[in-house]
Amino acid sequence: MAHLVCPIPAVPGAGNAPAIPDINFTPENTTPVINGGEATEGYKPPKSILIIGSGVFGLSTALSLTRRPEIPPSTPITILDRSPSSGVFPARDAASIDSSRIIRADYADAAYSKLAGEAQTYWRRDLDNPASLGGEGRYSESGLLLAADAGDDGAAVRPDGHPTGLGYTKRSWVNALALAHHENRPLDSVRLLPTASAISRASGTGGEWADWGYLNTAAGWADAERSMKWLYDRVVETGRVTFVNGTVEALETETETETETTQTGGTPSGNAQRVTGARLSDGRSFSADLTIVAAGAWTPSLVDMTGQAVATGQCLAYLQLTDDEQAKLASMPVCLNLTDGCFAIPPRDNILKIARHSYGYLNPQPVSHEPLTSNGVTSTTTAKPISQPRTHLTDPSLSIPAEGASDLRRALRRMFPWPEIADRPFIKTRLCWYTDTATGDWIIDYHPSYENLFVATGGSGHAFKFLPILGDKVVDCLVGRCPQEFREKWKWKGSSIATKGAVAADDDERGAKGGGEAPRGDSEVPVVDELAVELVIATEDGSRGGEPGLVLQDEIAKSGSS
């Protein structure tokens, strides 16, 4: 196994950056593993495949399935998507449909940094070719300025052991340098910015919006909606995938006596539970030998994800600029503050996007049909409300709560201290729905209690950048070849982490409005018992802003609207 240790030169103002990580580069031909168990030599492909969801997980998985030798060309593949517009995939309120997404390999976790670096090679490839992924302006390498507030003590770790935004940023800086070294890029492509004034100059916005950070020129942003159209077109071109508009109401199951474990998921004994397909809200049913649930923030409404994943709403806003203002920001990098979670994307067509990567809003609502239980046993109790997306498709009058709008306005004024835009109204706001996990790791695994059910979800707001390789990784896991460094990260974890996820860590991203991070110690997320919200999962990787445990309806009520 090859290892990479990157020499980091002494840099004034670097502070106590963490030690250089020993980044493992796992060989491509990893040992096959099925369901996290013993190595398995053979893989028995399903006779038919049903994918629920055509977001970045679903579409990329479908494309990979059509290319993999393990899946016979005769295998029918069907995608079901809740999009109400005939022939439109995915639905226009999907997390992957937006004007922009950050494309970066800047992670505190070296494994994700390496994986994102692999994905970036595809985003950059052949940009002059209109048919390439990044062509026709779908990818812009503007650079990324990643930064954080130092707070009163410059702490990299909170009292509860979780990283602060500054801690995440420093570790990310180290990994960015290591990746630059591995890719034979000059180390000055990752430029340290140890002061607020240095950050202001590098961002080109005139604002001193963070205390410590760095500029990585090998990063940028993608036009998300157009990139998803590119991916959809590639899937359609295969002629192998059938697309169906329709909202999945429930997964269909059957009980069957089994004597041996199959390779399509689960560990049956006695009466085995098997997923046979899905039923739509209009009464139609679709059957398949293997069902893959890749429904993003709608996944917990179909499969019980208690203690593992929860749907959270994130605030986005868009500001109209003049031609002169657009020109003024022509060289602006993506700017992201990991203490308050707020970021801005370089404007295009005179539209500036500002958003917040936060703990998000919960939206606990009753379910029309109880999700598939985690243990395969039918529940005899009343189903608890589940946090479910509320979007501009389900509620055309929806706008972000005043809490979020106010925080975005604060971040806008700090990052762009221009009097002429300080109070300019946003032309549009939106809630983008994440599927958050406690650690920010994805869930890509067979369900342990149901045969023929595979789950690919938990994007936690950072999966889109992996679009060109994500499907390949999902199928790797599907056929038993999960990359070694992700076996623990991506496995089905059940509800064992629920209590950890319910602790409100104040991660550095959220943070102190107008300064460093306000320590919250080991305080618990305020769960509203009478709403019977599922155990709250607060993503505590050091990258989130806002406050944990906010309930959307409560915040909307405070805004004076319903």
PDB file of C-alpha atoms in Angstrom, residues 43-51 65 71-72 74-78 264 275-277 286-292 452 478:
ATOM      1  CA  TYR A  43     -21.516 -11.977  -6.615  1.00  0.00           C
ATOM      2  CA  LYS A  44     -24.941 -13.006  -7.840  1.00  0.00           C
ATOM      3  CA  PRO A  45     -26.421 -10.096  -9.812  1.00  0.00           C
ATOM      4  CA  PRO A  46     -30.106  -9.256  -9.439  1.00  0.00           C
ATOM      5  CA  LYS A  47     -32.447 -10.062 -12.316  1.00  0.00           C
ATOM      6  CA  SER A  48     -33.991  -6.582 -12.164  1.00  0.00           C
ATOM      7  CA  ILE A  49     -33.217  -3.339 -10.327  1.00  0.00           C
ATOM      8  CA  LEU A  50     -35.520  -0.599  -9.018  1.00  0.00           C
ATOM      9  CA  ILE A  51     -33.976   2.740  -7.968  1.00  0.00           C
ATOM     10  CA  LEU A  65     -24.908  -0.013 -13.228  1.00  0.00           C
ATOM     11  CA  ILE A  71     -24.500  -6.369 -14.098  1.00  0.00           C
ATOM     12  CA  PRO A  72     -25.644  -8.181 -17.274  1.00  0.00           C
ATOM     13  CA  SER A  74     -30.138  -7.553 -20.098  1.00  0.00           C
ATOM     14  CA  THR A  75     -30.893  -6.460 -16.506  1.00  0.00           C
ATOM     15  CA  PRO A  76     -33.900  -4.096 -16.471  1.00  0.00           C
ATOM     16  CA  ILE A  77     -33.231  -0.894 -14.476  1.00  0.00           C
ATOM     17  CA  THR A  78     -36.138   1.366 -13.483  1.00  0.00           C
ATOM     18  CA  THR A 264     -28.579  -9.334  -2.019  1.00  0.00           C
ATOM     19  CA  VAL A 275     -38.396  -6.191  -0.185  1.00  0.00           C
ATOM     20  CA  THR A 276     -40.096  -6.950  -3.485  1.00  0.00           C
ATOM     21  CA  GLY A 277     -40.554  -3.430  -4.862  1.00  0.00           C
ATOM     22  CA  PHE A 286     -43.275  -1.896  -9.349  1.00  0.00           C
ATOM     23  CA  SER A 287     -41.437  -5.103  -8.529  1.00  0.00           C
ATOM     24  CA  ALA A 288     -37.743  -5.871  -8.734  1.00  0.00           C
ATOM     25  CA  ASP A 289     -35.168  -8.359  -7.567  1.00  0.00           C
ATOM     26  CA  LEU A 290     -33.225  -5.511  -5.938  1.00  0.00           C
ATOM     27  CA  THR A 291     -34.551  -2.184  -4.655  1.00  0.00           C
ATOM     28  CA  ILE A 292     -32.145   0.701  -4.106  1.00  0.00           C
ATOM     29  CA  ASN A 452     -33.009  -7.252  -1.634  1.00  0.00           C
ATOM     30  CA  LEU A 478     -23.348  -3.145  -3.880  1.00  0.00           C
TER      31      LEU A 478
END
